[in-house]
């Protein structure tokens, strides 16, 4: 049909058909993104991986003196043989009471005061075309432990073996440790050793009860995340980094942060009432501290080009539809409308735009890749409109509309928070402009309903000419 109404219907169907290539493009983008994330994860693990500092804690063995009564055989002091009952022949026994020392569950002591300052320097590692942000960190930890409250937690007969106490600090991976770790207690340096059977450090304490100030310095590598478990009765944590795009997460958000293009500083103050973690326990709470109370920062890469490419594919149907609509409105007065195959070619070129942008973004970065892909697409469609669609001077309207569309798409891709706002506003304005442009249109065509598809008028059967009426005054002829 030549009517604009039927053209809208056909173009609408073609827009729905374009969902198929756009979904295929989305799958390709997701596959490429998964490959990139796998590479980043692998390189990050090789560098050290995500790090969580949990501790320090003091482990104090506990023993108890108990009296035990038991039956023992009676030994003849002269012969050294067991005496027997002459009547029954059974061994003679007697009840003996003695005092023994038994090992009980140890005490796990977390500090009352726990101050941590973590300073990180980031760098980019490369594998193939992919970049992986990693960091080198130095953690300075100060702690004071509530040794004066230990005796109140012991049961009757129990006593703490202070000279066998042990200092422990848990980390995510010992292979991430770099440089020399130092533990200074009351001005005296203690030797640190790796924990057996788990990731972390330990040191033997000769007389933990008399110790007051523990100062630990630790250097390590990491990637992706850095977290600290607030194990102190009062935990003061400060993180300083040169990474400009932190993503804070975990059990607690920072009390305050300063973020700029040169890095960030964040501070936390966590009281013991904010987490279910006893300062002195007969059960090791290290796993609970790591899993339920840890907080920190992710070294987030904001709005990377895989996210942008995926969003471009998702918004692709909107931009394909707006391009189709622009071509339709420009061409609505033409007696030779644009063919459906030509609409499909326009749509496919816009679907390939996303792949073109992603392929070059992996090589030269998003900005240059987007500019080059958008310029190539606009030039292609303008040339197509000029020489294939025969739009004449109206092709410049199409070119201006395409430039506007891809300028708006660039803003949508770069602005994560305002992407929906920009897309919804663009769709609303486009619909409103279409309503205005077609306000006087005869939707059924000039002759009303019943016309052919895309301007081809149905063949009309000619009406038979009416037979002339007989003249009443003329004489009748005889046969």
Short mmCIF file of C-alpha atoms in Angstrom, two decimals:
data_model
loop_
_atom_site.label_atom_id
_atom_site.label_comp_id
_atom_site.label_asym_id
_atom_site.label_seq_id
_atom_site.Cartn_x
_atom_site.Cartn_y
_atom_site.Cartn_z
CA UNK A 1 0.00 0.00 0.00
CA UNK A 2 1.01 3.58 -0.51
CA UNK A 3 -0.56 4.71 2.78
CA UNK A 4 1.76 5.80 5.57
CA UNK A 5 -0.21 3.69 8.04
CA UNK A 6 0.74 0.43 6.37
CA UNK A 7 4.34 1.55 6.04
CA UNK A 8 4.44 2.10 9.82
CA UNK A 9 3.07 -1.42 10.38
CA UNK A 10 5.72 -3.02 8.15
CA UNK A 11 8.54 -0.96 9.68
CA UNK A 12 7.31 -1.95 13.15
CA UNK A 13 7.51 -5.62 12.19
CA UNK A 14 11.02 -5.08 10.84
CA UNK A 15 12.02 -3.49 14.18
CA UNK A 16 10.87 -6.63 15.97
CA UNK A 17 12.87 -8.76 13.54
CA UNK A 18 15.98 -6.74 14.45
CA UNK A 19 15.80 -8.15 17.98
CA UNK A 20 17.38 -11.33 16.62
CA UNK A 21 20.74 -9.89 15.45
CA UNK A 22 20.86 -7.53 18.43
CA UNK A 23 20.46 -10.46 20.86
CA UNK A 24 23.21 -12.32 19.01
CA UNK A 25 25.46 -9.28 19.39
CA UNK A 26 24.67 -9.19 23.14
CA UNK A 27 25.71 -12.84 23.45
CA UNK A 28 29.01 -12.11 21.69
CA UNK A 29 29.66 -9.17 24.01
CA UNK A 30 28.89 -11.30 27.09
CA UNK A 31 31.18 -14.06 25.85
CA UNK A 32 34.01 -11.61 25.30
CA UNK A 33 33.39 -10.05 28.69
CA UNK A 34 33.50 -13.48 30.39
CA UNK A 35 36.84 -14.16 28.70
CA UNK A 36 38.15 -10.81 29.92
CA UNK A 37 36.94 -11.44 33.50
CA UNK A 38 38.52 -14.89 33.49
CA UNK A 39 41.83 -13.36 32.41
CA UNK A 40 41.59 -10.66 35.09
CA UNK A 41 40.76 -13.25 37.74
CA UNK A 42 43.67 -15.47 36.71
CA UNK A 43 46.22 -12.64 36.71
CA UNK A 44 44.84 -11.35 40.01
CA UNK A 45 45.21 -14.76 41.64
CA UNK A 46 48.76 -15.05 40.36
CA UNK A 47 49.55 -11.65 41.87
CA UNK A 48 47.98 -12.47 45.22
CA UNK A 49 44.21 -12.33 44.85
CA UNK A 50 41.66 -10.67 47.08
CA UNK A 51 43.02 -10.09 50.60
CA UNK A 52 41.29 -10.11 53.97
CA UNK A 53 43.16 -9.35 57.20
CA UNK A 54 41.58 -11.08 60.21
CA UNK A 55 43.11 -10.74 63.65
CA UNK A 56 45.34 -10.39 65.51
CA UNK A 57 44.41 -12.77 68.30
CA UNK A 58 46.26 -14.30 71.21
CA UNK A 59 45.76 -18.02 71.79
CA UNK A 60 46.42 -19.05 75.38
CA UNK A 61 46.46 -22.77 76.32
CA UNK A 62 44.34 -23.67 79.34
CA UNK A 63 44.94 -26.54 81.76
CA UNK A 64 43.11 -27.74 84.85
CA UNK A 65 44.14 -29.63 88.01
CA UNK A 66 41.63 -32.32 88.74
CA UNK A 67 41.42 -35.09 91.33
CA UNK A 68 40.81 -38.51 89.88
CA UNK A 69 39.78 -41.63 91.81
CA UNK A 70 40.34 -45.02 90.26
CA UNK A 71 40.78 -48.67 91.15
CA UNK A 72 44.29 -50.06 90.87
CA UNK A 73 45.77 -53.51 91.35
CA UNK A 74 47.55 -54.16 94.65
CA UNK A 75 51.25 -54.85 94.03
CA UNK A 76 53.31 -56.97 96.40
CA UNK A 77 56.27 -54.72 97.28
CA UNK A 78 58.61 -57.67 97.72
CA UNK A 79 57.85 -59.63 94.57
CA UNK A 80 56.42 -56.86 92.41
CA UNK A 81 53.55 -59.18 91.46
CA UNK A 82 49.84 -58.45 91.59
CA UNK A 83 48.33 -59.87 94.77
CA UNK A 84 45.35 -62.17 94.37
CA UNK A 85 42.41 -63.03 96.56
CA UNK A 86 43.13 -66.58 97.92
CA UNK A 87 39.44 -67.49 97.82
CA UNK A 88 38.39 -66.16 94.41
CA UNK A 89 41.73 -65.96 92.67
CA UNK A 90 40.94 -62.45 91.39
CA UNK A 91 43.33 -59.52 91.52
CA UNK A 92 43.18 -57.48 94.65
CA UNK A 93 42.36 -53.77 93.98
CA UNK A 94 42.26 -50.58 95.99
CA UNK A 95 40.77 -47.09 95.41
CA UNK A 96 43.48 -44.54 94.69
CA UNK A 97 42.92 -40.75 94.49
CA UNK A 98 45.42 -38.54 92.70
CA UNK A 99 45.69 -35.08 91.15
CA UNK A 100 46.15 -34.74 87.39
CA UNK A 101 46.66 -31.89 84.95
CA UNK A 102 44.28 -31.96 81.97
CA UNK A 103 44.31 -29.85 78.81
CA UNK A 104 41.16 -27.80 78.25
CA UNK A 105 39.91 -25.65 75.38
CA UNK A 106 42.31 -22.72 74.84
CA UNK A 107 41.38 -19.07 75.17
CA UNK A 108 41.09 -16.99 71.99
CA UNK A 109 41.60 -13.35 72.87
CA UNK A 110 40.85 -10.44 70.54
CA UNK A 111 42.21 -6.94 71.28
CA UNK A 112 40.40 -4.18 73.12
CA UNK A 113 42.12 -1.55 70.98
CA UNK A 114 42.60 -2.33 67.29
CA UNK A 115 44.05 0.36 65.02
CA UNK A 116 44.83 -0.38 61.36
CA UNK A 117 46.21 1.81 58.61
CA UNK A 118 46.47 0.24 55.15
CA UNK A 119 48.24 2.10 52.35
CA UNK A 120 48.09 0.75 48.81
CA UNK A 121 49.75 1.60 45.52
CA UNK A 122 48.07 0.29 42.38
CA UNK A 123 49.52 -0.67 39.03
CA UNK A 124 48.20 -2.18 35.82
CA UNK A 125 49.31 -5.62 34.72
CA UNK A 126 48.84 -6.75 31.12
CA UNK A 127 48.04 -10.10 29.58
CA UNK A 128 47.45 -9.94 25.86
CA UNK A 129 45.08 -7.05 25.21
CA UNK A 130 43.67 -7.07 28.74
CA UNK A 131 44.61 -4.79 31.65
CA UNK A 132 44.38 -5.98 35.26
CA UNK A 133 44.53 -3.56 38.23
CA UNK A 134 46.59 -4.94 41.14
CA UNK A 135 47.95 -3.37 44.30
CA UNK A 136 50.85 -3.49 46.73
CA UNK A 137 49.82 -2.79 50.30
CA UNK A 138 51.43 -2.04 53.65
CA UNK A 139 49.34 -2.65 56.78
CA UNK A 140 50.38 -1.09 60.11
CA UNK A 141 48.47 -2.67 62.99
CA UNK A 142 48.47 -1.66 66.68
CA UNK A 143 46.67 -3.71 69.33
CA UNK A 144 46.22 -3.99 73.09
CA UNK A 145 44.68 -7.10 74.63
CA UNK A 146 42.42 -7.50 77.71
CA UNK A 147 44.68 -9.92 79.60
CA UNK A 148 43.38 -8.58 82.92
CA UNK A 149 39.93 -10.07 82.22
CA UNK A 150 41.14 -13.56 81.33
CA UNK A 151 41.00 -15.04 84.85
CA UNK A 152 37.29 -14.23 85.13
CA UNK A 153 36.55 -16.47 82.12
CA UNK A 154 38.23 -19.58 83.58
CA UNK A 155 36.35 -22.32 85.38
CA UNK A 156 37.25 -23.65 88.79
CA UNK A 157 40.58 -25.42 88.76
CA UNK A 158 41.61 -24.04 85.37
CA UNK A 159 44.64 -21.85 84.78
CA UNK A 160 46.13 -20.12 81.72
CA UNK A 161 49.53 -21.27 80.53
CA UNK A 162 50.87 -17.84 79.65
CA UNK A 163 54.39 -18.95 78.72
CA UNK A 164 52.95 -21.11 75.90
CA UNK A 165 50.78 -18.37 74.39
CA UNK A 166 50.76 -17.68 70.67
CA UNK A 167 50.19 -14.57 68.57
CA UNK A 168 48.18 -15.19 65.36
CA UNK A 169 47.17 -13.12 62.35
CA UNK A 170 45.09 -14.60 59.52
CA UNK A 171 45.44 -13.51 55.89
CA UNK A 172 43.91 -14.80 52.66
CA UNK A 173 47.14 -16.20 51.20
CA UNK A 174 50.70 -16.45 52.50
CA UNK A 175 52.11 -16.39 48.97
CA UNK A 176 50.86 -12.80 48.65
CA UNK A 177 53.20 -11.65 51.45
CA UNK A 178 56.16 -9.57 50.35
CA UNK A 179 59.09 -8.06 52.19
CA UNK A 180 59.78 -8.54 55.89
CA UNK A 181 56.89 -8.69 58.32
CA UNK A 182 57.76 -7.34 61.76
CA UNK A 183 56.11 -7.79 65.15
CA UNK A 184 57.28 -5.51 67.96
CA UNK A 185 55.91 -6.04 71.47
CA UNK A 186 56.76 -3.38 74.05
CA UNK A 187 59.79 -2.39 72.00
CA UNK A 188 61.05 -5.95 71.53
CA UNK A 189 61.04 -7.63 68.12
CA UNK A 190 59.55 -11.13 67.94
CA UNK A 191 60.12 -13.78 65.28
CA UNK A 192 57.16 -14.48 63.00
CA UNK A 193 56.50 -17.87 61.42
CA UNK A 194 53.80 -19.10 58.99
CA UNK A 195 50.73 -20.68 60.52
CA UNK A 196 50.46 -24.43 60.05
CA UNK A 197 47.44 -25.65 58.10
CA UNK A 198 46.01 -22.22 57.30
CA UNK A 199 47.03 -18.88 55.81
CA UNK A 200 48.51 -16.54 58.34
CA UNK A 201 51.36 -15.70 60.72
CA UNK A 202 52.23 -16.75 64.26
CA UNK A 203 54.73 -15.89 66.98
CA UNK A 204 55.51 -17.56 70.31
CA UNK A 205 55.00 -15.37 73.38
CA UNK A 206 57.16 -16.08 76.40
CA UNK A 207 54.92 -14.28 78.90
CA UNK A 208 51.88 -12.84 77.14
CA UNK A 209 50.20 -11.65 80.36
CA UNK A 210 52.92 -9.05 80.92
CA UNK A 211 52.79 -7.74 77.34
CA UNK A 212 50.91 -4.56 76.48
CA UNK A 213 51.55 -2.93 73.10
CA UNK A 214 51.62 -5.07 69.96
CA UNK A 215 52.73 -3.39 66.72
CA UNK A 216 52.71 -5.36 63.47
CA UNK A 217 53.86 -4.18 60.02
CA UNK A 218 52.96 -6.30 57.01
CA UNK A 219 53.55 -5.92 53.24
CA UNK A 220 51.57 -7.91 50.71
CA UNK A 221 50.26 -8.00 47.14
CA UNK A 222 46.62 -8.20 46.18
CA UNK A 223 44.02 -7.71 43.50
CA UNK A 224 40.32 -6.97 43.21
CA UNK A 225 39.44 -6.58 46.93
CA UNK A 226 41.01 -5.55 50.22
CA UNK A 227 39.15 -6.14 53.48
CA UNK A 228 39.71 -5.98 57.22
CA UNK A 229 37.78 -7.78 59.98
CA UNK A 230 37.05 -5.42 62.92
CA UNK A 231 38.16 -7.68 65.77
CA UNK A 232 38.79 -4.98 68.38
CA UNK A 233 36.46 -3.85 71.11
CA UNK A 234 37.04 -0.55 69.36
CA UNK A 235 38.30 -0.87 65.78
CA UNK A 236 39.74 2.14 63.97
CA UNK A 237 40.57 1.42 60.32
CA UNK A 238 41.96 3.79 57.71
CA UNK A 239 42.63 2.96 54.07
CA UNK A 240 44.69 5.20 51.77
CA UNK A 241 45.13 4.46 48.08
CA UNK A 242 45.95 6.04 44.74
CA UNK A 243 43.03 4.22 43.06
CA UNK A 244 40.45 6.83 41.95
CA UNK A 245 37.40 4.57 41.70
CA UNK A 246 36.86 2.66 44.96
CA UNK A 247 33.75 0.62 45.63
CA UNK A 248 33.22 0.25 49.37
CA UNK A 249 31.46 -2.87 50.59
CA UNK A 250 31.26 -5.59 53.17
CA UNK A 251 29.60 -5.50 56.58
CA UNK A 252 30.23 -1.77 57.15
CA UNK A 253 30.51 1.32 54.99
CA UNK A 254 33.08 4.00 55.89
CA UNK A 255 32.23 6.77 58.32
CA UNK A 256 33.88 9.20 55.95
CA UNK A 257 35.79 9.18 52.69
CA UNK A 258 37.63 11.57 50.42
CA UNK A 259 37.69 10.48 46.76
CA UNK A 260 39.32 12.35 43.90
CA UNK A 261 41.23 11.68 40.69
CA UNK A 262 44.46 11.00 42.62
CA UNK A 263 43.02 8.36 44.97
CA UNK A 264 40.93 8.00 48.10
CA UNK A 265 41.08 8.00 51.88
CA UNK A 266 38.43 6.21 53.94
CA UNK A 267 37.98 5.68 57.69
CA UNK A 268 35.89 3.31 59.78
CA UNK A 269 35.23 3.25 63.54
CA UNK A 270 33.45 0.04 64.59
CA UNK A 271 32.38 -0.59 68.22
CA UNK A 272 32.19 -4.14 69.55
CA UNK A 273 28.40 -3.87 69.94
CA UNK A 274 28.06 -3.57 66.15
CA UNK A 275 29.21 -7.16 65.57
CA UNK A 276 28.57 -10.47 67.36
CA UNK A 277 32.17 -11.28 68.20
CA UNK A 278 33.33 -11.91 71.81
CA UNK A 279 36.67 -10.50 72.88
CA UNK A 280 37.52 -13.61 74.91
CA UNK A 281 36.17 -16.97 73.83
CA UNK A 282 36.82 -20.70 74.17
CA UNK A 283 35.91 -21.08 70.49
CA UNK A 284 37.97 -19.81 67.56
CA UNK A 285 35.84 -17.06 65.95
CA UNK A 286 38.26 -16.35 63.10
CA UNK A 287 35.97 -17.77 60.39
CA UNK A 288 33.00 -15.77 61.70
CA UNK A 289 35.09 -12.61 61.79
CA UNK A 290 36.15 -13.03 58.16
CA UNK A 291 32.79 -14.08 56.74
CA UNK A 292 30.37 -11.87 58.69
CA UNK A 293 32.17 -8.72 59.81
CA UNK A 294 34.89 -7.94 57.22
CA UNK A 295 34.63 -4.72 55.22
CA UNK A 296 36.79 -2.79 52.82
CA UNK A 297 37.14 -1.71 49.21
CA UNK A 298 36.98 -3.19 45.73
CA UNK A 299 39.35 -1.82 43.12
CA UNK A 300 36.49 -1.24 40.70
CA UNK A 301 36.92 -0.41 37.03
CA UNK A 302 33.89 1.81 36.41
CA UNK A 303 31.81 1.50 33.27
CA UNK A 304 34.45 -0.41 31.27
CA UNK A 305 33.95 -0.86 27.55
CA UNK A 306 32.40 -4.32 27.94
CA UNK A 307 29.67 -2.78 30.04
CA UNK A 308 29.31 0.00 27.48
CA UNK A 309 29.13 -2.45 24.58
CA UNK A 310 26.53 -4.56 26.37
CA UNK A 311 24.47 -1.46 27.12
CA UNK A 312 24.83 -0.33 23.48
CA UNK A 313 23.43 -3.69 22.34
CA UNK A 314 20.55 -3.40 24.82
CA UNK A 315 19.73 0.13 23.66
CA UNK A 316 20.31 -0.94 20.05
CA UNK A 317 16.64 -1.65 19.34
CA UNK A 318 15.79 1.92 20.37
CA UNK A 319 18.35 3.40 17.97
CA UNK A 320 17.44 1.04 15.14
CA UNK A 321 13.78 1.98 15.60
CA UNK A 322 14.57 5.71 15.64
CA UNK A 323 16.67 5.36 12.47
CA UNK A 324 13.87 3.42 10.75
CA UNK A 325 11.43 6.09 11.87
CA UNK A 326 13.65 8.87 10.54
CA UNK A 327 13.96 7.18 7.13
CA UNK A 328 10.21 6.56 7.05
CA UNK A 329 9.32 10.17 7.83
CA UNK A 330 11.81 11.53 5.32
CA UNK A 331 10.46 9.15 2.69
CA UNK A 332 6.74 9.34 3.49
CA UNK A 333 5.83 11.48 0.51
CA UNK A 334 7.77 9.36 -1.97
CA UNK A 335 5.90 7.32 -4.57
CA UNK A 336 8.66 4.72 -4.45
CA UNK A 337 9.05 3.87 -0.76
CA UNK A 338 12.15 2.30 0.82
CA UNK A 339 12.00 -1.47 0.45
CA UNK A 340 11.92 -3.74 3.56
CA UNK A 341 15.26 -5.28 2.53
CA UNK A 342 16.81 -1.82 2.61
CA UNK A 343 15.47 -1.28 6.13
CA UNK A 344 17.04 -4.60 7.17
CA UNK A 345 20.39 -3.53 5.74
CA UNK A 346 20.22 -0.31 7.76
CA UNK A 347 19.37 -2.29 10.91
CA UNK A 348 22.12 -4.85 10.41
CA UNK A 349 24.72 -2.12 9.93
CA UNK A 350 23.67 -0.63 13.27
CA UNK A 351 23.90 -4.04 14.96
CA UNK A 352 27.42 -4.52 13.59
CA UNK A 353 28.30 -1.07 14.97
CA UNK A 354 28.40 -2.53 18.50
CA UNK A 355 30.80 -5.31 17.49
CA UNK A 356 32.97 -2.84 15.57
CA UNK A 357 33.12 -0.52 18.58
CA UNK A 358 34.00 -3.39 20.98
CA UNK A 359 36.69 -4.86 18.70
CA UNK A 360 38.49 -1.54 18.39
CA UNK A 361 37.92 -0.58 22.04
CA UNK A 362 39.99 -3.60 23.08
CA UNK A 363 42.86 -2.17 21.05
CA UNK A 364 42.69 1.63 21.29
CA UNK A 365 40.29 2.36 24.16
CA UNK A 366 36.61 3.20 24.23
CA UNK A 367 36.67 6.88 23.23
CA UNK A 368 38.58 6.49 19.98
CA UNK A 369 36.78 3.23 19.13
CA UNK A 370 33.35 4.81 19.59
CA UNK A 371 34.26 7.89 17.56
CA UNK A 372 35.65 5.82 14.70
CA UNK A 373 32.79 3.28 14.64
CA UNK A 374 30.10 6.00 14.86
CA UNK A 375 31.73 8.08 12.11
CA UNK A 376 32.02 5.02 9.85
CA UNK A 377 28.37 4.08 10.43
CA UNK A 378 27.03 7.59 9.85
CA UNK A 379 29.07 7.91 6.64
CA UNK A 380 27.87 4.48 5.46
CA UNK A 381 24.20 5.25 6.05
CA UNK A 382 24.45 8.73 4.52
CA UNK A 383 26.03 7.23 1.37
CA UNK A 384 23.38 4.51 1.35
CA UNK A 385 20.63 7.10 1.63
CA UNK A 386 22.16 9.20 -1.12
CA UNK A 387 22.81 6.55 -3.75
CA UNK A 388 20.55 3.61 -2.85
CA UNK A 389 17.50 5.23 -1.27
CA UNK A 390 17.64 8.24 -3.62
CA UNK A 391 16.85 10.68 -0.83
CA UNK A 392 18.56 13.59 -2.57
CA UNK A 393 19.11 16.62 -0.37
CA UNK A 394 16.97 15.00 2.34
CA UNK A 395 19.92 12.73 3.12
CA UNK A 396 21.42 15.53 5.19
CA UNK A 397 18.42 15.36 7.51
CA UNK A 398 19.18 11.65 7.95
CA UNK A 399 22.86 12.43 8.61
CA UNK A 400 22.03 15.09 11.20
CA UNK A 401 19.62 12.71 12.95
CA UNK A 402 22.23 9.94 13.06
CA UNK A 403 24.85 12.28 14.50
CA UNK A 404 22.37 13.34 17.18
CA UNK A 405 21.41 9.72 17.97
CA UNK A 406 24.98 8.53 18.41
CA UNK A 407 25.92 11.61 20.40
CA UNK A 408 23.07 10.76 22.80
CA UNK A 409 24.14 7.09 22.83
CA UNK A 410 27.65 8.17 23.85
CA UNK A 411 26.20 10.08 26.79
CA UNK A 412 24.07 7.07 27.73
CA UNK A 413 27.04 4.71 27.66
CA UNK A 414 29.26 7.02 29.68
CA UNK A 415 26.66 7.92 32.29
CA UNK A 416 25.67 4.78 34.18
CA UNK A 417 23.40 6.61 36.62
CA UNK A 418 21.55 8.60 33.96
CA UNK A 419 21.38 6.01 31.17
CA UNK A 420 17.71 5.18 31.75
CA UNK A 421 16.78 8.86 32.03
CA UNK A 422 18.51 9.74 28.75
CA UNK A 423 17.08 6.73 26.88
CA UNK A 424 13.52 7.28 28.11
CA UNK A 425 13.67 11.00 27.29
CA UNK A 426 15.01 10.31 23.79
CA UNK A 427 12.24 7.79 23.08
CA UNK A 428 9.57 10.18 24.35
CA UNK A 429 10.89 13.10 22.27
CA UNK A 430 11.07 10.88 19.17
CA UNK A 431 7.47 9.73 19.56
CA UNK A 432 6.33 13.29 20.16
CA UNK A 433 8.18 14.55 17.08
CA UNK A 434 6.61 11.77 14.99
CA UNK A 435 3.15 12.72 16.21
CA UNK A 436 3.78 16.32 15.23
CA UNK A 437 5.26 15.46 11.82
CA UNK A 438 2.28 13.24 10.93
CA UNK A 439 -0.48 15.42 12.42
CA UNK A 440 -2.04 16.11 8.99
CA UNK A 441 -1.32 12.76 7.42
CA UNK A 442 -4.07 10.77 5.69
CA UNK A 443 -3.25 7.42 7.24
CA UNK A 444 -5.36 5.45 4.73
CA UNK A 445 -3.98 7.36 1.76
CA UNK A 446 -5.75 9.84 -0.50
CA UNK A 447 -8.37 7.35 -1.64
CA UNK A 448 -9.01 5.75 1.73
CA UNK A 449 -8.59 2.07 2.59
CA UNK A 450 -7.97 -0.54 -0.04
CA UNK A 451 -4.57 0.37 -1.47
CA UNK A 452 -1.58 -1.87 -2.21
CA UNK A 453 1.51 -2.50 -0.09
CA UNK A 454 4.34 0.07 -0.02
CA UNK A 455 2.86 2.32 -2.67
CA UNK A 456 1.86 -0.32 -5.17
CA UNK A 457 -1.76 0.33 -5.86
CA UNK A 458 -4.00 -2.68 -6.33
CA UNK A 459 -5.25 -3.21 -9.88
CA UNK A 460 -8.75 -1.75 -10.22
CA UNK A 461 -11.32 -3.47 -12.41
CA UNK A 462 -13.00 -0.97 -14.79
CA UNK A 463 -16.73 -0.48 -14.27
CA UNK A 464 -18.87 -1.63 -17.29
CA UNK A 465 -20.35 1.25 -19.20
CA UNK A 466 -24.12 1.63 -18.73
CA UNK A 467 -26.30 0.61 -21.73
CA UNK A 468 -28.13 3.56 -23.39
CA UNK A 469 -31.79 3.88 -22.51
CA UNK A 470 -34.25 3.27 -25.41
CA UNK A 471 -35.98 6.29 -26.92
CA UNK A 472 -39.74 5.97 -26.29
CA UNK A 473 -40.61 8.25 -29.26
CA UNK A 474 -38.77 6.13 -31.80
CA UNK A 475 -40.90 3.71 -33.90
CA UNK A 476 -40.52 0.03 -33.14
CA UNK A 477 -38.95 -2.03 -35.84
CA UNK A 478 -40.71 -5.13 -36.93
CA UNK A 479 -38.87 -8.35 -37.11
#
